[in-house]
Structure formats: C-alpha cells, structure tokens
mmCIF file of C-alpha atoms in Angstrom:
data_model
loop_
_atom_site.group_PDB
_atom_site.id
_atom_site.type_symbol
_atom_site.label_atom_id
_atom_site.label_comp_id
_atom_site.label_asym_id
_atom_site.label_seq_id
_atom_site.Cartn_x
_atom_site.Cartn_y
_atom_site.Cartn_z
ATOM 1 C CA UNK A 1 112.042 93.519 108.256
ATOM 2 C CA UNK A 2 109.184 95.515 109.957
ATOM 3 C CA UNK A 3 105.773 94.177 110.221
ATOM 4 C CA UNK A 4 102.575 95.531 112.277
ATOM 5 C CA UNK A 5 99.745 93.881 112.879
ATOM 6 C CA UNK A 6 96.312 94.922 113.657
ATOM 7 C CA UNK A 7 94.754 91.682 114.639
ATOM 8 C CA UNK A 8 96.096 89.282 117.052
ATOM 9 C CA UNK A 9 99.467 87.483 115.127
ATOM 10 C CA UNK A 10 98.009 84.206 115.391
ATOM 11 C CA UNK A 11 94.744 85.344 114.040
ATOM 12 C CA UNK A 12 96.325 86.786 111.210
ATOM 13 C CA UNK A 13 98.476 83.409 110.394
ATOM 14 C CA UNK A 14 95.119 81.718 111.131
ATOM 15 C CA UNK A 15 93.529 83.956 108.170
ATOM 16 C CA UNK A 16 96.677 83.272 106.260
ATOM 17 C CA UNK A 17 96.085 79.631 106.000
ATOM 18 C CA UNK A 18 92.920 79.765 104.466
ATOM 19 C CA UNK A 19 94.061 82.107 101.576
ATOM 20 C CA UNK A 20 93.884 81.099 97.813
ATOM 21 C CA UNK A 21 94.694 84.456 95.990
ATOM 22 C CA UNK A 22 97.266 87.088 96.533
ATOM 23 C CA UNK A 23 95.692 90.143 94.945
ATOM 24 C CA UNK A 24 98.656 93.056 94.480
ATOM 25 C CA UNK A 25 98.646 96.263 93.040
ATOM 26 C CA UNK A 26 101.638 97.562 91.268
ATOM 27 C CA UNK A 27 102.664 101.299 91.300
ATOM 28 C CA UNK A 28 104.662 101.698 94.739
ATOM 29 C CA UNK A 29 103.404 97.945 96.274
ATOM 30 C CA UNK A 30 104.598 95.317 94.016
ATOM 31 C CA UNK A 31 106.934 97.791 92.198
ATOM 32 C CA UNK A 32 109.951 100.287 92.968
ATOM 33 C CA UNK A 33 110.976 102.992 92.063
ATOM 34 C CA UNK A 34 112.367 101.953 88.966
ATOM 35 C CA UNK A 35 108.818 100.512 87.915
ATOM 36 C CA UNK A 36 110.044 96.754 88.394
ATOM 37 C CA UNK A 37 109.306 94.178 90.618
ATOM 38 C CA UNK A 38 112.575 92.744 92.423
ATOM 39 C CA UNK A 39 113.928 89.502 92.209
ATOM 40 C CA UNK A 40 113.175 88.374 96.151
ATOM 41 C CA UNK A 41 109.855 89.822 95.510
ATOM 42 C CA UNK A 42 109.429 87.878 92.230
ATOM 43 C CA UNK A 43 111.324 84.769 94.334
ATOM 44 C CA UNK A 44 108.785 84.462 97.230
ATOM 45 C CA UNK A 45 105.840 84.798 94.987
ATOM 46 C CA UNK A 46 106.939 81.924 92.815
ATOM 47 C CA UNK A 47 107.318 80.177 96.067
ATOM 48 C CA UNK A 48 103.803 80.971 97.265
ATOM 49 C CA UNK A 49 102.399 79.798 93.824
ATOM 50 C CA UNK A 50 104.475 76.376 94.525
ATOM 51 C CA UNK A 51 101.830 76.111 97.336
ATOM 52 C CA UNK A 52 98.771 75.921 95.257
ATOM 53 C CA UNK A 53 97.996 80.134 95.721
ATOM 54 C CA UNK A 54 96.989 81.626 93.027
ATOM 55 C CA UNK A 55 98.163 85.547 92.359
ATOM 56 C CA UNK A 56 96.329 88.396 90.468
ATOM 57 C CA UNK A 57 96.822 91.931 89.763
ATOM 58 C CA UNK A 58 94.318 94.962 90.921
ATOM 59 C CA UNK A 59 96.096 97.934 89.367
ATOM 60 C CA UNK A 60 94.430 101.424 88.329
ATOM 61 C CA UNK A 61 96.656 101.286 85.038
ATOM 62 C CA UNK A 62 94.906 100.790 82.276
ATOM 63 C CA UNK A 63 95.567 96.945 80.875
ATOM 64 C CA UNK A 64 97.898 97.700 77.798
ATOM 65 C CA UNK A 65 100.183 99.240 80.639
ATOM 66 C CA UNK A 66 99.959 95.959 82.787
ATOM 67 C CA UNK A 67 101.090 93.148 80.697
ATOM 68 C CA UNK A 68 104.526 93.153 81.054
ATOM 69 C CA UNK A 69 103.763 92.837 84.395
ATOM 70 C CA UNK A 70 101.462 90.397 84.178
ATOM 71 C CA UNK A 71 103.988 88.243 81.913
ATOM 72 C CA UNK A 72 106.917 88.504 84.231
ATOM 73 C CA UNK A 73 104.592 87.496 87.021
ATOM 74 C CA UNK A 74 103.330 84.019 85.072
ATOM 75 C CA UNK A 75 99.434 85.062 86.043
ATOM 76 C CA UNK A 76 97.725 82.024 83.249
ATOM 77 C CA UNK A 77 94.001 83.033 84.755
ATOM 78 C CA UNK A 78 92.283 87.002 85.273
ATOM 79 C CA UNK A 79 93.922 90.492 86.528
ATOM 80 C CA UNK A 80 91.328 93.751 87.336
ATOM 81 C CA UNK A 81 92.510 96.940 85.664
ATOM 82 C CA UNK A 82 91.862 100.390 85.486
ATOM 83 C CA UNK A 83 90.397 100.634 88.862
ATOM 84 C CA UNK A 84 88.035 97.755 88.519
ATOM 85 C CA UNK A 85 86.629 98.855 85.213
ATOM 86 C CA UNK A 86 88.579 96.348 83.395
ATOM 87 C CA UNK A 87 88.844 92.879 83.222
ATOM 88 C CA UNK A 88 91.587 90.510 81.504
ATOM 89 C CA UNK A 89 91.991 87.583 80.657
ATOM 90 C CA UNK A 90 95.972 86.933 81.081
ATOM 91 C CA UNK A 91 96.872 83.811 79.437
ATOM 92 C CA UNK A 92 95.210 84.836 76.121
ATOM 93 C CA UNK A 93 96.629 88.871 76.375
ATOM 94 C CA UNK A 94 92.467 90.440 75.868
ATOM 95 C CA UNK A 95 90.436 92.669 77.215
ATOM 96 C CA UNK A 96 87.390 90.951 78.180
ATOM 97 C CA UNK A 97 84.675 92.970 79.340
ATOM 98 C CA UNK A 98 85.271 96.797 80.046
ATOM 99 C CA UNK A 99 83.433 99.576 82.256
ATOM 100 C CA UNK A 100 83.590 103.011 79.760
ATOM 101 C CA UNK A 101 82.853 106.549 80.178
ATOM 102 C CA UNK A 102 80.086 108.537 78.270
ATOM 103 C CA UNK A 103 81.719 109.926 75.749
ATOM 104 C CA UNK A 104 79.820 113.307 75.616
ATOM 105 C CA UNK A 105 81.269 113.959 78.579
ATOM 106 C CA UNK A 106 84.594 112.939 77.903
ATOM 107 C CA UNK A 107 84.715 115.162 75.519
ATOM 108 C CA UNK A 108 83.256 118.252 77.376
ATOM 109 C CA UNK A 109 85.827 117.268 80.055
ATOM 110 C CA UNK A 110 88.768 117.321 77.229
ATOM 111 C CA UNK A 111 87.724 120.852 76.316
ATOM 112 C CA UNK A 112 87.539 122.035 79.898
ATOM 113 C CA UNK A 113 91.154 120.921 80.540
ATOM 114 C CA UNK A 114 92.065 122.786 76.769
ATOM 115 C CA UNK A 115 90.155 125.748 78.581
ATOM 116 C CA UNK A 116 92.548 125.614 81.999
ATOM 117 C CA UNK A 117 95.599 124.750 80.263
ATOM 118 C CA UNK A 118 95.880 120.773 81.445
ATOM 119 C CA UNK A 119 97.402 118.575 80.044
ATOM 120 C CA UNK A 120 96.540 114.885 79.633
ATOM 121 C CA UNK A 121 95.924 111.579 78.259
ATOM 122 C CA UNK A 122 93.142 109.019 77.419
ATOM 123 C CA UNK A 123 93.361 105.544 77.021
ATOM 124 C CA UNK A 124 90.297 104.305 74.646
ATOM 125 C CA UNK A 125 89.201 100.990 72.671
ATOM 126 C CA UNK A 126 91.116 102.816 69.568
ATOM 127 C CA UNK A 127 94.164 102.962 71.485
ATOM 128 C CA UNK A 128 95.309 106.287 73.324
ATOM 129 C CA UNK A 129 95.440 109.959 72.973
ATOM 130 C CA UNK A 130 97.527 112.396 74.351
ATOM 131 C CA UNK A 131 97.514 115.918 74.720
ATOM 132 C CA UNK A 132 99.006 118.162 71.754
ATOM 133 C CA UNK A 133 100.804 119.814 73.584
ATOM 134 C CA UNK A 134 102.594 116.563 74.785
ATOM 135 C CA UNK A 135 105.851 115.156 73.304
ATOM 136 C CA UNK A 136 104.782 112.281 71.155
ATOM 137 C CA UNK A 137 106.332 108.755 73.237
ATOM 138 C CA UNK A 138 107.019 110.915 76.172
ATOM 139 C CA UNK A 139 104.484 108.882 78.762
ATOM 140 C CA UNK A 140 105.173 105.254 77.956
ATOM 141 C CA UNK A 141 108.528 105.373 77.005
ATOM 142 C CA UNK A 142 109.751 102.973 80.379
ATOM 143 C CA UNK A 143 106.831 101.130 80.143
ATOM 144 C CA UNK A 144 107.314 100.693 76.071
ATOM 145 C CA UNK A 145 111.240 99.273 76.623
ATOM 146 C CA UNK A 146 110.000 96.607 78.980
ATOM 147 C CA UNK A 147 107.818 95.663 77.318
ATOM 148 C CA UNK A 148 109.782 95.322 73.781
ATOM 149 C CA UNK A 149 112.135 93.053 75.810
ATOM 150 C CA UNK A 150 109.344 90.443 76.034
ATOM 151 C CA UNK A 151 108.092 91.267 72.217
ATOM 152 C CA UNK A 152 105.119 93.034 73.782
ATOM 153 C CA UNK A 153 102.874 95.475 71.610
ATOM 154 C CA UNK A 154 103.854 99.809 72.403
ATOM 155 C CA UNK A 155 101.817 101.392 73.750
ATOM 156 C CA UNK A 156 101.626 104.576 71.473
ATOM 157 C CA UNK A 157 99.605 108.173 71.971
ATOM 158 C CA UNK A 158 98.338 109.868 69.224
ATOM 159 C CA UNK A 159 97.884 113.768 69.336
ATOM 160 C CA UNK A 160 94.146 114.802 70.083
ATOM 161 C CA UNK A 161 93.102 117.326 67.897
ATOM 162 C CA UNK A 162 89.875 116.677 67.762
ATOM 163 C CA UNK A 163 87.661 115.685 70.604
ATOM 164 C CA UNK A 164 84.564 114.676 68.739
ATOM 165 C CA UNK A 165 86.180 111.828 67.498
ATOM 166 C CA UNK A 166 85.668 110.256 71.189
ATOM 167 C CA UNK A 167 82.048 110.280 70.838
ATOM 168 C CA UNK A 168 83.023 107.405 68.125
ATOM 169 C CA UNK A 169 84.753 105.184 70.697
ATOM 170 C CA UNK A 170 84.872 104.034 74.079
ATOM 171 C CA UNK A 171 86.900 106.099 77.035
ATOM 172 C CA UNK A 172 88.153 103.901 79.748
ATOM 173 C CA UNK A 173 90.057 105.989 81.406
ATOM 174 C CA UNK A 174 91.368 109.962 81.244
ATOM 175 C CA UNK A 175 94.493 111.054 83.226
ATOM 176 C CA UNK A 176 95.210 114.824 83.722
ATOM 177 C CA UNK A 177 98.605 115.237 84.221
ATOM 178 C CA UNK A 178 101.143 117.761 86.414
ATOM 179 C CA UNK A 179 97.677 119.131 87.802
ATOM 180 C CA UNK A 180 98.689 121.623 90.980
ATOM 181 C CA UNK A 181 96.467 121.958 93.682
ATOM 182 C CA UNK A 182 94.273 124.582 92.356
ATOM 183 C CA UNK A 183 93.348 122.633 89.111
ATOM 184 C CA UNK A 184 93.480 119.423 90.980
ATOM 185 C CA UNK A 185 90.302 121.256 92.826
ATOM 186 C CA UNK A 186 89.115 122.646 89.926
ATOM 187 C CA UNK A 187 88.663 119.581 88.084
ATOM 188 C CA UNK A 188 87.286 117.649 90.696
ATOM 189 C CA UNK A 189 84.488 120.218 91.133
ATOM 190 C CA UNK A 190 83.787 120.420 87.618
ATOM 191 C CA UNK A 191 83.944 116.522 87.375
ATOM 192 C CA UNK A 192 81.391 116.243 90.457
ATOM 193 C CA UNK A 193 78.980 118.851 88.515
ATOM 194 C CA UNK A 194 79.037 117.923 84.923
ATOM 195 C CA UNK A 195 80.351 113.696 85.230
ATOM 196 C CA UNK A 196 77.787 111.657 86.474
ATOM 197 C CA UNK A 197 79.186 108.952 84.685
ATOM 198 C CA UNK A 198 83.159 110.181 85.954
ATOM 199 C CA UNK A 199 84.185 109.760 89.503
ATOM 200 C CA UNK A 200 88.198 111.185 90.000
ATOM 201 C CA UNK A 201 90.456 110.356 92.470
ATOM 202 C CA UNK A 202 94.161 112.503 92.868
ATOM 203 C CA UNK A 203 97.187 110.980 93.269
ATOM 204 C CA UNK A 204 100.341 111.398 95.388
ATOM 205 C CA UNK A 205 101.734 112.706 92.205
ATOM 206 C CA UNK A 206 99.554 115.302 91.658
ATOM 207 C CA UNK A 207 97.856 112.997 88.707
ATOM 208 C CA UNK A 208 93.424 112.888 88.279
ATOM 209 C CA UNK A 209 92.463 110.010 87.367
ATOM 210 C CA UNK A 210 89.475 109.912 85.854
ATOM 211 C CA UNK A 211 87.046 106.317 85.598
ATOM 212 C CA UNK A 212 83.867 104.733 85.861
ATOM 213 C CA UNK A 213 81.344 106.089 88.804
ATOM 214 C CA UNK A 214 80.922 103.005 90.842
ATOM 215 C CA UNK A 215 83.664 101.025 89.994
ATOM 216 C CA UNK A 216 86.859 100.205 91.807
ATOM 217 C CA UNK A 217 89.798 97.789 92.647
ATOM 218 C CA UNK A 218 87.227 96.203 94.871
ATOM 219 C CA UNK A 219 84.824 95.615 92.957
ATOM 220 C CA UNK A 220 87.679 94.645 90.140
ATOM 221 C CA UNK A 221 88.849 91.984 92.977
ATOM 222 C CA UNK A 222 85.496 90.298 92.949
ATOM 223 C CA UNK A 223 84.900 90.126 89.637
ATOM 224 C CA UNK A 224 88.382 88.478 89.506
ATOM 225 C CA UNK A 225 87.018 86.283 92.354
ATOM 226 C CA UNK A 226 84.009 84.794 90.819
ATOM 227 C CA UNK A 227 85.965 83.845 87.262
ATOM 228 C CA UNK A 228 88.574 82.067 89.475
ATOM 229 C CA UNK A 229 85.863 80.070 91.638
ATOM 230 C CA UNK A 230 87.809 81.709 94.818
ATOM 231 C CA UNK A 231 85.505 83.137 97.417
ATOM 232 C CA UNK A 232 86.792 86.537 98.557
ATOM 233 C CA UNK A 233 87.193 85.527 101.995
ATOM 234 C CA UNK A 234 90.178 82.989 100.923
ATOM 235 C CA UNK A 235 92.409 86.241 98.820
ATOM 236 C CA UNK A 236 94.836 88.124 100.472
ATOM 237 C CA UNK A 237 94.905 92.537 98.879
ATOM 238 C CA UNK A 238 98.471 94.451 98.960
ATOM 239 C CA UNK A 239 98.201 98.168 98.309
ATOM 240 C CA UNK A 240 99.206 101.470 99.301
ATOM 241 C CA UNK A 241 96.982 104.255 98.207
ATOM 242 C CA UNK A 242 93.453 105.630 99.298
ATOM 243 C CA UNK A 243 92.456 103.342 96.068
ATOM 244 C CA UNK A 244 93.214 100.540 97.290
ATOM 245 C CA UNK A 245 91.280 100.284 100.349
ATOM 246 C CA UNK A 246 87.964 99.068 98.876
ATOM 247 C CA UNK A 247 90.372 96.073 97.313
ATOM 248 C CA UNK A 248 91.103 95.963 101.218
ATOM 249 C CA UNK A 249 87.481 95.345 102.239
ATOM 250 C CA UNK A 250 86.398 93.459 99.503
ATOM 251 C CA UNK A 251 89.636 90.879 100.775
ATOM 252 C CA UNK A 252 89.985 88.116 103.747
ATOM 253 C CA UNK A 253 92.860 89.727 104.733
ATOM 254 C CA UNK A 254 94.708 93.221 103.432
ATOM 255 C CA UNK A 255 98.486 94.691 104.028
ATOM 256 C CA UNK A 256 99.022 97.848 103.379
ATOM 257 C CA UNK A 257 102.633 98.901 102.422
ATOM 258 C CA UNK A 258 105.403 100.896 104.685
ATOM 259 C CA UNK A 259 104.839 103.654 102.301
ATOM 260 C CA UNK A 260 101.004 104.515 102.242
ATOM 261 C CA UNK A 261 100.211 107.060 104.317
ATOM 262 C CA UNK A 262 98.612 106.389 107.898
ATOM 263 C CA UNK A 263 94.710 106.841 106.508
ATOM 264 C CA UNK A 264 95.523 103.631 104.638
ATOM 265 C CA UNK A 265 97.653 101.567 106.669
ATOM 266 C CA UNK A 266 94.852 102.118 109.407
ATOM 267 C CA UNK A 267 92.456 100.303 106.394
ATOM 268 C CA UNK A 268 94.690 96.888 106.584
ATOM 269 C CA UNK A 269 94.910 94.236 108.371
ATOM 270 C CA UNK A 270 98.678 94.907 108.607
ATOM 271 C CA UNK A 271 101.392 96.797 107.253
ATOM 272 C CA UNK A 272 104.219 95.563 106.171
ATOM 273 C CA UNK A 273 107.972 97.016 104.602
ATOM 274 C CA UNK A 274 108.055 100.038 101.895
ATOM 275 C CA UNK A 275 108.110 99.129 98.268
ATOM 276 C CA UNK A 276 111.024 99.718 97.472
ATOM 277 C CA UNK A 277 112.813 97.411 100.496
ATOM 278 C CA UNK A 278 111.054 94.352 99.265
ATOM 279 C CA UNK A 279 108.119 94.933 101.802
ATOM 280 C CA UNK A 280 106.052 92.659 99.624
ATOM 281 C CA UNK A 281 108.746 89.312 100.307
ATOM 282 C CA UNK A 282 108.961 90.184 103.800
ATOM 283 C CA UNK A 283 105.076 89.725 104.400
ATOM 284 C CA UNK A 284 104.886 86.399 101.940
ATOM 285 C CA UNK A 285 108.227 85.078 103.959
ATOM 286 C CA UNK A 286 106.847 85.878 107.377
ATOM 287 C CA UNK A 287 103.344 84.849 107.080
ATOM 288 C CA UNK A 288 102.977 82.876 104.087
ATOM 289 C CA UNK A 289 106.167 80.825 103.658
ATOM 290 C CA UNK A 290 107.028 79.944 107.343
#
C-alpha cells in the first residue's frame, strides 16, 4: 500500500470523519484495466456504506455507459454523468435533467471531422451515432456484455449518414476517436473558434471529448450534492485525470490515484495506489475503515 498525503495525516483523518459521500469516477480510478471494479474494491465500499456513507459516481461517460456500474455498485439515490452535464436518478434507471449541445454546431463540427478524416461518435436523446466508417457494435461491445449479464438495455450506434438529422435532437456529448496530435490540435482550435456552446478536453488516449461549455464533474458533484441534502464539504472525490480536478475542488477532501499524472495528484488532497492495484480499497481501509 502507498499513500501520500498533502495535509497533515491527522488533519486528513480529521476531514475523513466528517464525510457523508464518496464521489468516484470510473475509467482508470474505480476501474482496471479490464473495465471492472475489483472485488476488495467493491468489499471496502460496501463496508463504508455499512457506516451510514453514501457513494456516487462523477464519470465523463455518458449515462447509458454507466449503469452497469452503477448497479453493481448498489447507488439507490443520484450519479453526475457526462462531465457534469448529466444527471441520474439511479434507483429508477432515468435521465433526469441533461446539459446539450447546439445542434447547429454539432453538426458543422460532424462535417469538419468528415472533412479531416476523424472518426467518431455521438451519444444523443435518440440514442447514439457512430461514424460510417466505423464497424457497427465495435465501441460498446465490453460495455454491452456486462451489461447483458445484469439484463441491462445495449447500447447500440447507428451509422450517421446524415448530419441534419441532429438539428432534430439533443447532442450530449461527441467523442472523436484515434485523433493524433495534429488533429487533436486541429479540432480543439476549430472547437474554440466555431463552439461557443462546445468546450473539449483530450484524453490520455488520444480521445476529444466534446460537452457542454461550463459544465463539469464539479459542477456534476454539486448538483449531486444538493439532491442528496449533503453539503459538499462532508463528500470525499477520487479521480485521476485533468477532469477530475474541479470534482476535486468542488469536494471536502480529494485523492487522486497512483496513476494520474503529477499536474493532478498535486490537485488532491492525497494520492493514493494505481487503479489497477486496488488503490481505491487501500485509501477507504486506511482512512475510512480504521
């Protein structure tokens, strides 16, 4: 186990005490590398609710990718999704109340990624689309066998052929995929110049994700916050990417994970294992279960 603090140790357990609501995201935190959450992860988290503290999720997928999650994790109250744009309602499986993209520029954005050869994906009240140059069921497929286990609606792309059709629905969220670092630029400078409604952030993966302007998992957290009744000065945030850190400072107390980079960990409170060595069980044991 390897834990670092950034406060005084018994300030942190102090801070500890007084927290209600373990806020987590998934992808690389609460997950490993097989996109499941392990069974002494799952273990101290059930022990932790046992104590009367209440867990959430703060994830940037959008919430028809979260569910499964959501189920194996028993969360009966609300869960932020795509990057604070959406809120659910857990125990009854809906989407109840959503931050979407203008859809005229959604759709200019679709043709400028037809124009640079990008391909990606949108997920939209209607469902999703995918590029056509995309294998049908080549996206979710993982995501779509877990969640069959638990009898779980697919979540299935259809081919966009048209882009005008979006000006029909709502966006919530468009992913460019396999972007390299030229079109990772490129996209971000033509989101800056022709989005105003867009803000994009890049991941490790060389993924843009593409949301609301002036939402995030922080903002997601609060909103969380004031359905449960818990003041965010009594939740605890685990994350590991740049996106997480306004979940951090919207929290009473953040970790960071072994595996976010420095910029990050710097962000928390403390930093605990890597993902995928239980690093989220070692924190709850050390701090929260003692």
């Amino acid at each position: 186990m390897s834990i670092r603090f950034h406060c005084r140790w018994e300030e942190f357990l102090n801070r500890a005490e007084k927290v209600r609501l373990l806020a987590f995201d998934l992808d690389d935190t609460l997950l490993n590398s097989d996109k499941e959450i392990s069974s002494r992860n799952k273990a101290a988290i059930q022990m932790v609710r046992q104590r009367g503290i209440a867990v959430t999720i703060c994830t940037a997928r959008n919430w028809n990718l979260t569910q499964y999650y959501a189920r194996q994790l028993k969360i009966d109250g609300f869960y932020s999704a795509t990057s604070g744009c959406q809120l659910v309602d857990a125990g009854r499986g809906e989407l109840i109340s959503a931050t979407g993209l203008v859809p005229s520029e959604c759709v200019a954005l679709i043709r400028y990624c037809e124009k640079i050869g990008a391909a990606y994906s949108l997920a939209c009240q209607s469902g999703g689309y995918i590029s056509p140059s995309v294998p049908p069921g080549s996206l979710n497929r993982r995501y779509n066998q877990k969640a069959a286990t638990m009898g779980l609606p697919m979540v299935e792309l259809r081919p966009l052929y048209d882009p005008c059709i979006l000006e029909g629905d709502t966006v919530y969220k468009i992913i460019i995929h396999d972007a390299g670092a030229k079109e990772c630029e490129q996209l971000q400078k033509y989101i800056a110049e022709n989005g105003p409604s867009m803000q994009s952030m890049v991941t490790s993966k060389g993924i843009v994700n593409v949301f609301a302007a002036g939402r995030n998992k922080g903002t997601g957290l609060l909103e969380v916050c004031g359905k449960m009744g818990i003041p965010p000065e009594n939740t605890c945030a685990f994350g590991d990417f740049e996106s997480d850190v306004p979940m951090f400072h919207a929290a009473g107390l953040s970790v960071a994970m072994g595996n976010a980079v420095p910029e990050v960990q710097r962000e928390a409170d403390a930093v605990t294992g890597y993902a995928n060595e239980n690093g989220v069980a070692d924190m709850l044991e050390a701090c929260f279960l003692g």
